Structures are given as C-alpha cells and as structure tokens.
Amino acid sequence: MSYRKKFAIKHLRQDEIFSDTAIPVLAHYYGRMGKRIHAYLHEMNGENLHSLRIALRRFRYVLELYCPSVKPNRFTEVYELTVDLQNILGERRDIDVMRDKLGEISAKTGNALPAEIMHELDTKRAQLDTLIPAKLEQFVANKQVHKLVAD
C-alpha cells in the first residue's frame, strides 16, 4: 500500500485552508478510535487495549493541533475527557506490563512472587476493567465530542 493511500483522509481537499480541515481530520481519527473501542469492548485483551491507546493518543495529538480552530469550551471538555481516558487506559496497560515483567523475574530467579502483590495488581486491574467500559461509553456519548467531529 502506498503511503499516500495509507494516510489519506476521506473528505479532505487539498485546496482547503487549515482551519477548514479540522472536522474531516478529527472525524477520521475519531472513527479509527471508534473501531478500536468496539474491538476492545468486544474482547477486552491486551492487544485491543494497546491498539485503543494508540488510536486515542493519535486523536489527542490531532485535537491539540486543531486547538485554535475549535471552540474553547468544546476543546476543553473533549480534551479533558481524552486525557482522563488516556490516563485510565495507561494505568490498566501498566498493570499488564508490570505483571508480565514480575512473572519473568520470578521465573528467572525461581522465587515466587508474594501473593499480596499479585492480589493488589489483580484487584486494581478488576477495578479498571469495570471503569474503562463506562468511561468509553461516556466519551462516545458526549455531545461535545459529537459536535467536534460533525459540526
């Protein structure tokens, strides 16, 4: 696949001024994120979580780029929702990485991990696994997000 086709954004015309490109570009990245949200909610595994985090990060970067083109109140609300969601997903991913690394160390040294540590990680992971779907639904249902990508 050529890079031009890979990075093409539907409904984006070459002759538009920068601020007029905000809606199609943000809608494009929101759509990609929506697919990752759907995949994650369908199967909550590490790979889908990682893909969702990447898509959310890309959406956030594009949102930051278009900050001057977005109404201030709308930008603030969507940006804060995005950052909050990114932090929660990051914390959840960190637990998976930490468990894997601790497991490697345990196997390498032959020392069992203290049950309290694993219990603490498992408890926090379960809390986040309950919180994440609610936060994703809140993000997807937010009126300011919809206005941002469809205005």
PDB file of N, CA and C in Angstrom, residues 54-139:
ATOM      1  N   ILE A  54      -3.247   3.625  21.342  1.00  0.00           N
ATOM      2  CA  ILE A  54      -2.576   4.281  20.220  1.00  0.00           C
ATOM      3  C   ILE A  54      -3.566   5.171  19.465  1.00  0.00           C
ATOM      4  N   ALA A  55      -4.752   4.648  19.176  1.00  0.00           N
ATOM      5  CA  ALA A  55      -5.761   5.427  18.450  1.00  0.00           C
ATOM      6  C   ALA A  55      -6.183   6.658  19.248  1.00  0.00           C
ATOM      7  N   LEU A  56      -6.346   6.504  20.549  1.00  0.00           N
ATOM      8  CA  LEU A  56      -6.724   7.628  21.407  1.00  0.00           C
ATOM      9  C   LEU A  56      -5.617   8.672  21.440  1.00  0.00           C
ATOM     10  N   ARG A  57      -4.383   8.221  21.513  1.00  0.00           N
ATOM     11  CA  ARG A  57      -3.248   9.143  21.529  1.00  0.00           C
ATOM     12  C   ARG A  57      -3.195   9.939  20.225  1.00  0.00           C
ATOM     13  N   ARG A  58      -3.409   9.278  19.103  1.00  0.00           N
ATOM     14  CA  ARG A  58      -3.402   9.972  17.810  1.00  0.00           C
ATOM     15  C   ARG A  58      -4.535  10.987  17.723  1.00  0.00           C
ATOM     16  N   PHE A  59      -5.716  10.605  18.227  1.00  0.00           N
ATOM     17  CA  PHE A  59      -6.835  11.549  18.258  1.00  0.00           C
ATOM     18  C   PHE A  59      -6.474  12.771  19.097  1.00  0.00           C
ATOM     19  N   ARG A  60      -5.870  12.536  20.238  1.00  0.00           N
ATOM     20  CA  ARG A  60      -5.489  13.641  21.127  1.00  0.00           C
ATOM     21  C   ARG A  60      -4.479  14.568  20.448  1.00  0.00           C
ATOM     22  N   TYR A  61      -3.499  14.012  19.765  1.00  0.00           N
ATOM     23  CA  TYR A  61      -2.493  14.844  19.104  1.00  0.00           C
ATOM     24  C   TYR A  61      -3.122  15.707  18.017  1.00  0.00           C
ATOM     25  N   VAL A  62      -4.049  15.131  17.272  1.00  0.00           N
ATOM     26  CA  VAL A  62      -4.730  15.905  16.229  1.00  0.00           C
ATOM     27  C   VAL A  62      -5.605  16.975  16.875  1.00  0.00           C
ATOM     28  N   LEU A  63      -6.269  16.624  17.965  1.00  0.00           N
ATOM     29  CA  LEU A  63      -7.080  17.602  18.693  1.00  0.00           C
ATOM     30  C   LEU A  63      -6.209  18.765  19.151  1.00  0.00           C
ATOM     31  N   GLU A  64      -5.029  18.468  19.682  1.00  0.00           N
ATOM     32  CA  GLU A  64      -4.107  19.524  20.110  1.00  0.00           C
ATOM     33  C   GLU A  64      -3.694  20.402  18.939  1.00  0.00           C
ATOM     34  N   LEU A  65      -3.469  19.796  17.807  1.00  0.00           N
ATOM     35  CA  LEU A  65      -3.067  20.537  16.616  1.00  0.00           C
ATOM     36  C   LEU A  65      -4.147  21.535  16.188  1.00  0.00           C
ATOM     37  N   TYR A  66      -5.399  21.136  16.309  1.00  0.00           N
ATOM     38  CA  TYR A  66      -6.514  21.991  15.891  1.00  0.00           C
ATOM     39  C   TYR A  66      -7.073  22.850  17.023  1.00  0.00           C
ATOM     40  N   CYS A  67      -6.406  22.918  18.125  1.00  0.00           N
ATOM     41  CA  CYS A  67      -6.883  23.697  19.276  1.00  0.00           C
ATOM     42  C   CYS A  67      -7.375  25.097  18.892  1.00  0.00           C
ATOM     43  N   PRO A  68      -6.608  25.871  18.108  1.00  0.00           N
ATOM     44  CA  PRO A  68      -7.078  27.221  17.765  1.00  0.00           C
ATOM     45  C   PRO A  68      -8.331  27.237  16.892  1.00  0.00           C
ATOM     46  N   SER A  69      -8.644  26.119  16.254  1.00  0.00           N
ATOM     47  CA  SER A  69      -9.787  26.052  15.342  1.00  0.00           C
ATOM     48  C   SER A  69     -11.064  25.561  16.009  1.00  0.00           C
ATOM     49  N   VAL A  70     -10.966  25.132  17.269  1.00  0.00           N
ATOM     50  CA  VAL A  70     -12.105  24.553  17.983  1.00  0.00           C
ATOM     51  C   VAL A  70     -12.586  25.544  19.036  1.00  0.00           C
ATOM     52  N   LYS A  71     -13.900  25.616  19.207  1.00  0.00           N
ATOM     53  CA  LYS A  71     -14.456  26.492  20.238  1.00  0.00           C
ATOM     54  C   LYS A  71     -13.813  26.153  21.576  1.00  0.00           C
ATOM     55  N   PRO A  72     -13.407  27.162  22.354  1.00  0.00           N
ATOM     56  CA  PRO A  72     -12.654  26.910  23.598  1.00  0.00           C
ATOM     57  C   PRO A  72     -13.333  25.968  24.582  1.00  0.00           C
ATOM     58  N   ASN A  73     -14.613  26.161  24.835  1.00  0.00           N
ATOM     59  CA  ASN A  73     -15.304  25.289  25.792  1.00  0.00           C
ATOM     60  C   ASN A  73     -15.386  23.855  25.286  1.00  0.00           C
ATOM     61  N   ARG A  74     -15.644  23.706  24.000  1.00  0.00           N
ATOM     62  CA  ARG A  74     -15.710  22.377  23.399  1.00  0.00           C
ATOM     63  C   ARG A  74     -14.350  21.700  23.481  1.00  0.00           C
ATOM     64  N   PHE A  75     -13.311  22.451  23.114  1.00  0.00           N
ATOM     65  CA  PHE A  75     -11.963  21.889  23.163  1.00  0.00           C
ATOM     66  C   PHE A  75     -11.635  21.415  24.574  1.00  0.00           C
ATOM     67  N   THR A  76     -11.889  22.260  25.553  1.00  0.00           N
ATOM     68  CA  THR A  76     -11.551  21.933  26.944  1.00  0.00           C
ATOM     69  C   THR A  76     -12.260  20.663  27.398  1.00  0.00           C
ATOM     70  N   GLU A  77     -13.551  20.570  27.130  1.00  0.00           N
ATOM     71  CA  GLU A  77     -14.306  19.395  27.573  1.00  0.00           C
ATOM     72  C   GLU A  77     -13.804  18.121  26.894  1.00  0.00           C
ATOM     73  N   VAL A  78     -13.639  18.162  25.584  1.00  0.00           N
ATOM     74  CA  VAL A  78     -13.201  16.972  24.853  1.00  0.00           C
ATOM     75  C   VAL A  78     -11.768  16.611  25.230  1.00  0.00           C
ATOM     76  N   TYR A  79     -10.936  17.622  25.365  1.00  0.00           N
ATOM     77  CA  TYR A  79      -9.539  17.370  25.712  1.00  0.00           C
ATOM     78  C   TYR A  79      -9.427  16.727  27.097  1.00  0.00           C
ATOM     79  N   GLU A  80     -10.162  17.246  28.063  1.00  0.00           N
ATOM     80  CA  GLU A  80     -10.113  16.692  29.419  1.00  0.00           C
ATOM     81  C   GLU A  80     -10.653  15.256  29.457  1.00  0.00           C
ATOM     82  N   LEU A  81     -11.709  14.977  28.694  1.00  0.00           N
ATOM     83  CA  LEU A  81     -12.214  13.611  28.601  1.00  0.00           C
ATOM     84  C   LEU A  81     -11.158  12.689  27.989  1.00  0.00           C
ATOM     85  N   THR A  82     -10.495  13.179  26.956  1.00  0.00           N
ATOM     86  CA  THR A  82      -9.472  12.399  26.266  1.00  0.00           C
ATOM     87  C   THR A  82      -8.299  12.092  27.188  1.00  0.00           C
ATOM     88  N   VAL A  83      -7.820  13.099  27.893  1.00  0.00           N
ATOM     89  CA  VAL A  83      -6.690  12.911  28.809  1.00  0.00           C
ATOM     90  C   VAL A  83      -7.070  11.954  29.934  1.00  0.00           C
ATOM     91  N   ASP A  84      -8.265  12.116  30.482  1.00  0.00           N
ATOM     92  CA  ASP A  84      -8.721  11.231  31.555  1.00  0.00           C
ATOM     93  C   ASP A  84      -8.766   9.781  31.071  1.00  0.00           C
ATOM     94  N   LEU A  85      -9.327   9.577  29.904  1.00  0.00           N
ATOM     95  CA  LEU A  85      -9.412   8.241  29.339  1.00  0.00           C
ATOM     96  C   LEU A  85      -8.024   7.679  29.047  1.00  0.00           C
ATOM     97  N   GLN A  86      -7.157   8.516  28.524  1.00  0.00           N
ATOM     98  CA  GLN A  86      -5.780   8.081  28.253  1.00  0.00           C
ATOM     99  C   GLN A  86      -5.077   7.648  29.533  1.00  0.00           C
ATOM    100  N   ASN A  87      -5.257   8.385  30.602  1.00  0.00           N
ATOM    101  CA  ASN A  87      -4.630   8.040  31.877  1.00  0.00           C
ATOM    102  C   ASN A  87      -5.141   6.708  32.422  1.00  0.00           C
ATOM    103  N   ILE A  88      -6.436   6.484  32.320  1.00  0.00           N
ATOM    104  CA  ILE A  88      -7.023   5.238  32.817  1.00  0.00           C
ATOM    105  C   ILE A  88      -6.543   4.049  31.986  1.00  0.00           C
ATOM    106  N   LEU A  89      -6.546   4.205  30.667  1.00  0.00           N
ATOM    107  CA  LEU A  89      -6.066   3.124  29.803  1.00  0.00           C
ATOM    108  C   LEU A  89      -4.583   2.860  30.036  1.00  0.00           C
ATOM    109  N   GLY A  90      -3.820   3.918  30.263  1.00  0.00           N
ATOM    110  CA  GLY A  90      -2.393   3.766  30.542  1.00  0.00           C
ATOM    111  C   GLY A  90      -2.148   3.026  31.843  1.00  0.00           C
ATOM    112  N   GLU A  91      -2.915   3.361  32.849  1.00  0.00           N
ATOM    113  CA  GLU A  91      -2.769   2.680  34.136  1.00  0.00           C
ATOM    114  C   GLU A  91      -3.096   1.191  33.994  1.00  0.00           C
ATOM    115  N   ARG A  92      -4.144   0.897  33.234  1.00  0.00           N
ATOM    116  CA  ARG A  92      -4.522  -0.512  33.016  1.00  0.00           C
ATOM    117  C   ARG A  92      -3.424  -1.254  32.259  1.00  0.00           C
ATOM    118  N   ARG A  93      -2.878  -0.628  31.240  1.00  0.00           N
ATOM    119  CA  ARG A  93      -1.798  -1.246  30.458  1.00  0.00           C
ATOM    120  C   ARG A  93      -0.553  -1.443  31.324  1.00  0.00           C
ATOM    121  N   ASP A  94      -0.265  -0.485  32.178  1.00  0.00           N
ATOM    122  CA  ASP A  94       0.901  -0.599  33.069  1.00  0.00           C
ATOM    123  C   ASP A  94       0.799  -1.836  33.964  1.00  0.00           C
ATOM    124  N   ILE A  95      -0.409  -2.146  34.413  1.00  0.00           N
ATOM    125  CA  ILE A  95      -0.595  -3.330  35.259  1.00  0.00           C
ATOM    126  C   ILE A  95      -0.238  -4.595  34.484  1.00  0.00           C
ATOM    127  N   ASP A  96      -0.686  -4.680  33.240  1.00  0.00           N
ATOM    128  CA  ASP A  96      -0.348  -5.851  32.421  1.00  0.00           C
ATOM    129  C   ASP A  96       1.160  -5.970  32.228  1.00  0.00           C
ATOM    130  N   VAL A  97       1.797  -4.863  31.913  1.00  0.00           N
ATOM    131  CA  VAL A  97       3.243  -4.870  31.691  1.00  0.00           C
ATOM    132  C   VAL A  97       3.973  -5.252  32.982  1.00  0.00           C
ATOM    133  N   MET A  98       3.519  -4.697  34.096  1.00  0.00           N
ATOM    134  CA  MET A  98       4.140  -4.978  35.388  1.00  0.00           C
ATOM    135  C   MET A  98       3.991  -6.463  35.759  1.00  0.00           C
ATOM    136  N   ARG A  99       2.807  -7.011  35.553  1.00  0.00           N
ATOM    137  CA  ARG A  99       2.579  -8.431  35.861  1.00  0.00           C
ATOM    138  C   ARG A  99       3.492  -9.308  35.004  1.00  0.00           C
ATOM    139  N   ASP A 100       3.605  -8.971  33.708  1.00  0.00           N
ATOM    140  CA  ASP A 100       4.465  -9.756  32.814  1.00  0.00           C
ATOM    141  C   ASP A 100       5.923  -9.687  33.258  1.00  0.00           C
ATOM    142  N   LYS A 101       6.371  -8.495  33.584  1.00  0.00           N
ATOM    143  CA  LYS A 101       7.771  -8.313  33.988  1.00  0.00           C
ATOM    144  C   LYS A 101       8.053  -9.027  35.312  1.00  0.00           C
ATOM    145  N   LEU A 102       7.154  -8.891  36.253  1.00  0.00           N
ATOM    146  CA  LEU A 102       7.328  -9.586  37.536  1.00  0.00           C
ATOM    147  C   LEU A 102       7.332 -11.097  37.336  1.00  0.00           C
ATOM    148  N   GLY A 103       6.499 -11.584  36.441  1.00  0.00           N
ATOM    149  CA  GLY A 103       6.470 -13.014  36.146  1.00  0.00           C
ATOM    150  C   GLY A 103       7.777 -13.494  35.542  1.00  0.00           C
ATOM    151  N   GLU A 104       8.354 -12.687  34.650  1.00  0.00           N
ATOM    152  CA  GLU A 104       9.652 -13.019  34.055  1.00  0.00           C
ATOM    153  C   GLU A 104      10.743 -13.086  35.124  1.00  0.00           C
ATOM    154  N   ILE A 105      10.755 -12.095  35.994  1.00  0.00           N
ATOM    155  CA  ILE A 105      11.756 -12.060  37.067  1.00  0.00           C
ATOM    156  C   ILE A 105      11.586 -13.254  37.985  1.00  0.00           C
ATOM    157  N   SER A 106      10.350 -13.559  38.312  1.00  0.00           N
ATOM    158  CA  SER A 106      10.064 -14.691  39.188  1.00  0.00           C
ATOM    159  C   SER A 106      10.549 -16.000  38.557  1.00  0.00           C
ATOM    160  N   ALA A 107      10.261 -16.182  37.285  1.00  0.00           N
ATOM    161  CA  ALA A 107      10.675 -17.409  36.591  1.00  0.00           C
ATOM    162  C   ALA A 107      12.200 -17.494  36.489  1.00  0.00           C
ATOM    163  N   LYS A 108      12.813 -16.355  36.232  1.00  0.00           N
ATOM    164  CA  LYS A 108      14.273 -16.312  36.062  1.00  0.00           C
ATOM    165  C   LYS A 108      14.998 -16.613  37.371  1.00  0.00           C
ATOM    166  N   THR A 109      14.500 -16.085  38.460  1.00  0.00           N
ATOM    167  CA  THR A 109      15.168 -16.243  39.761  1.00  0.00           C
ATOM    168  C   THR A 109      14.691 -17.481  40.520  1.00  0.00           C
ATOM    169  N   GLY A 110      13.540 -18.003  40.108  1.00  0.00           N
ATOM    170  CA  GLY A 110      12.990 -19.154  40.814  1.00  0.00           C
ATOM    171  C   GLY A 110      12.306 -18.789  42.115  1.00  0.00           C
ATOM    172  N   ASN A 111      12.084 -17.517  42.327  1.00  0.00           N
ATOM    173  CA  ASN A 111      11.412 -17.047  43.551  1.00  0.00           C
ATOM    174  C   ASN A 111       9.956 -16.734  43.249  1.00  0.00           C
ATOM    175  N   ALA A 112       9.085 -17.232  44.059  1.00  0.00           N
ATOM    176  CA  ALA A 112       7.662 -16.944  43.892  1.00  0.00           C
ATOM    177  C   ALA A 112       7.390 -15.496  44.297  1.00  0.00           C
ATOM    178  N   LEU A 113       6.453 -14.902  43.600  1.00  0.00           N
ATOM    179  CA  LEU A 113       6.055 -13.536  43.946  1.00  0.00           C
ATOM    180  C   LEU A 113       5.138 -13.557  45.166  1.00  0.00           C
ATOM    181  N   PRO A 114       5.266 -12.588  46.028  1.00  0.00           N
ATOM    182  CA  PRO A 114       4.355 -12.529  47.184  1.00  0.00           C
ATOM    183  C   PRO A 114       2.900 -12.429  46.718  1.00  0.00           C
ATOM    184  N   ALA A 115       2.058 -13.217  47.335  1.00  0.00           N
ATOM    185  CA  ALA A 115       0.638 -13.261  46.971  1.00  0.00           C
ATOM    186  C   ALA A 115      -0.025 -11.892  47.132  1.00  0.00           C
ATOM    187  N   GLU A 116       0.439 -11.111  48.097  1.00  0.00           N
ATOM    188  CA  GLU A 116      -0.149  -9.790  48.340  1.00  0.00           C
ATOM    189  C   GLU A 116       0.055  -8.867  47.136  1.00  0.00           C
ATOM    190  N   ILE A 117       1.209  -8.978  46.525  1.00  0.00           N
ATOM    191  CA  ILE A 117       1.495  -8.130  45.355  1.00  0.00           C
ATOM    192  C   ILE A 117       0.565  -8.506  44.205  1.00  0.00           C
ATOM    193  N   MET A 118       0.460  -9.788  43.922  1.00  0.00           N
ATOM    194  CA  MET A 118      -0.397 -10.232  42.829  1.00  0.00           C
ATOM    195  C   MET A 118      -1.863  -9.902  43.120  1.00  0.00           C
ATOM    196  N   HIS A 119      -2.269 -10.057  44.369  1.00  0.00           N
ATOM    197  CA  HIS A 119      -3.647  -9.728  44.745  1.00  0.00           C
ATOM    198  C   HIS A 119      -3.921  -8.238  44.519  1.00  0.00           C
ATOM    199  N   GLU A 120      -2.988  -7.400  44.920  1.00  0.00           N
ATOM    200  CA  GLU A 120      -3.146  -5.950  44.741  1.00  0.00           C
ATOM    201  C   GLU A 120      -3.260  -5.599  43.255  1.00  0.00           C
ATOM    202  N   LEU A 121      -2.394  -6.177  42.433  1.00  0.00           N
ATOM    203  CA  LEU A 121      -2.445  -5.911  40.987  1.00  0.00           C
ATOM    204  C   LEU A 121      -3.751  -6.417  40.381  1.00  0.00           C
ATOM    205  N   ASP A 122      -4.164  -7.612  40.780  1.00  0.00           N
ATOM    206  CA  ASP A 122      -5.405  -8.183  40.249  1.00  0.00           C
ATOM    207  C   ASP A 122      -6.627  -7.370  40.671  1.00  0.00           C
ATOM    208  N   THR A 123      -6.616  -6.885  41.892  1.00  0.00           N
ATOM    209  CA  THR A 123      -7.729  -6.064  42.378  1.00  0.00           C
ATOM    210  C   THR A 123      -7.821  -4.760  41.590  1.00  0.00           C
ATOM    211  N   LYS A 124      -6.694  -4.110  41.409  1.00  0.00           N
ATOM    212  CA  LYS A 124      -6.684  -2.853  40.660  1.00  0.00           C
ATOM    213  C   LYS A 124      -7.083  -3.090  39.203  1.00  0.00           C
ATOM    214  N   ARG A 125      -6.607  -4.176  38.619  1.00  0.00           N
ATOM    215  CA  ARG A 125      -6.958  -4.497  37.233  1.00  0.00           C
ATOM    216  C   ARG A 125      -8.470  -4.704  37.111  1.00  0.00           C
ATOM    217  N   ALA A 126      -9.061  -5.418  38.056  1.00  0.00           N
ATOM    218  CA  ALA A 126     -10.508  -5.656  38.029  1.00  0.00           C
ATOM    219  C   ALA A 126     -11.286  -4.343  38.156  1.00  0.00           C
ATOM    220  N   GLN A 127     -10.812  -3.445  39.007  1.00  0.00           N
ATOM    221  CA  GLN A 127     -11.458  -2.133  39.149  1.00  0.00           C
ATOM    222  C   GLN A 127     -11.420  -1.367  37.834  1.00  0.00           C
ATOM    223  N   LEU A 128     -10.258  -1.371  37.202  1.00  0.00           N
ATOM    224  CA  LEU A 128     -10.110  -0.653  35.933  1.00  0.00           C
ATOM    225  C   LEU A 128     -10.918  -1.320  34.825  1.00  0.00           C
ATOM    226  N   ASP A 129     -10.998  -2.641  34.841  1.00  0.00           N
ATOM    227  CA  ASP A 129     -11.781  -3.346  33.826  1.00  0.00           C
ATOM    228  C   ASP A 129     -13.266  -3.017  33.938  1.00  0.00           C
ATOM    229  N   THR A 130     -13.710  -2.623  35.111  1.00  0.00           N
ATOM    230  CA  THR A 130     -15.089  -2.174  35.307  1.00  0.00           C
ATOM    231  C   THR A 130     -15.239  -0.712  34.906  1.00  0.00           C
ATOM    232  N   LEU A 131     -14.241   0.089  35.221  1.00  0.00           N
ATOM    233  CA  LEU A 131     -14.294   1.524  34.957  1.00  0.00           C
ATOM    234  C   LEU A 131     -14.144   1.864  33.473  1.00  0.00           C
ATOM    235  N   ILE A 132     -13.265   1.171  32.775  1.00  0.00           N
ATOM    236  CA  ILE A 132     -12.959   1.522  31.383  1.00  0.00           C
ATOM    237  C   ILE A 132     -14.187   1.493  30.476  1.00  0.00           C
ATOM    238  N   PRO A 133     -15.000   0.440  30.464  1.00  0.00           N
ATOM    239  CA  PRO A 133     -16.181   0.478  29.586  1.00  0.00           C
ATOM    240  C   PRO A 133     -17.106   1.661  29.877  1.00  0.00           C
ATOM    241  N   ALA A 134     -17.272   2.001  31.127  1.00  0.00           N
ATOM    242  CA  ALA A 134     -18.118   3.144  31.488  1.00  0.00           C
ATOM    243  C   ALA A 134     -17.518   4.445  30.949  1.00  0.00           C
ATOM    244  N   LYS A 135     -16.218   4.597  31.091  1.00  0.00           N
ATOM    245  CA  LYS A 135     -15.548   5.805  30.589  1.00  0.00           C
ATOM    246  C   LYS A 135     -15.605   5.874  29.066  1.00  0.00           C
ATOM    247  N   LEU A 136     -15.461   4.734  28.410  1.00  0.00           N
ATOM    248  CA  LEU A 136     -15.548   4.715  26.946  1.00  0.00           C
ATOM    249  C   LEU A 136     -16.954   5.100  26.488  1.00  0.00           C
ATOM    250  N   GLU A 137     -17.964   4.575  27.165  1.00  0.00           N
ATOM    251  CA  GLU A 137     -19.344   4.936  26.829  1.00  0.00           C
ATOM    252  C   GLU A 137     -19.593   6.418  27.053  1.00  0.00           C
ATOM    253  N   GLN A 138     -19.053   6.947  28.137  1.00  0.00           N
ATOM    254  CA  GLN A 138     -19.191   8.376  28.432  1.00  0.00           C
ATOM    255  C   GLN A 138     -18.551   9.204  27.324  1.00  0.00           C
ATOM    256  N   PHE A 139     -17.385   8.803  26.876  1.00  0.00           N
ATOM    257  CA  PHE A 139     -16.681   9.525  25.818  1.00  0.00           C
ATOM    258  C   PHE A 139     -17.475   9.481  24.513  1.00  0.00           C
TER     259      PHE A 139
END
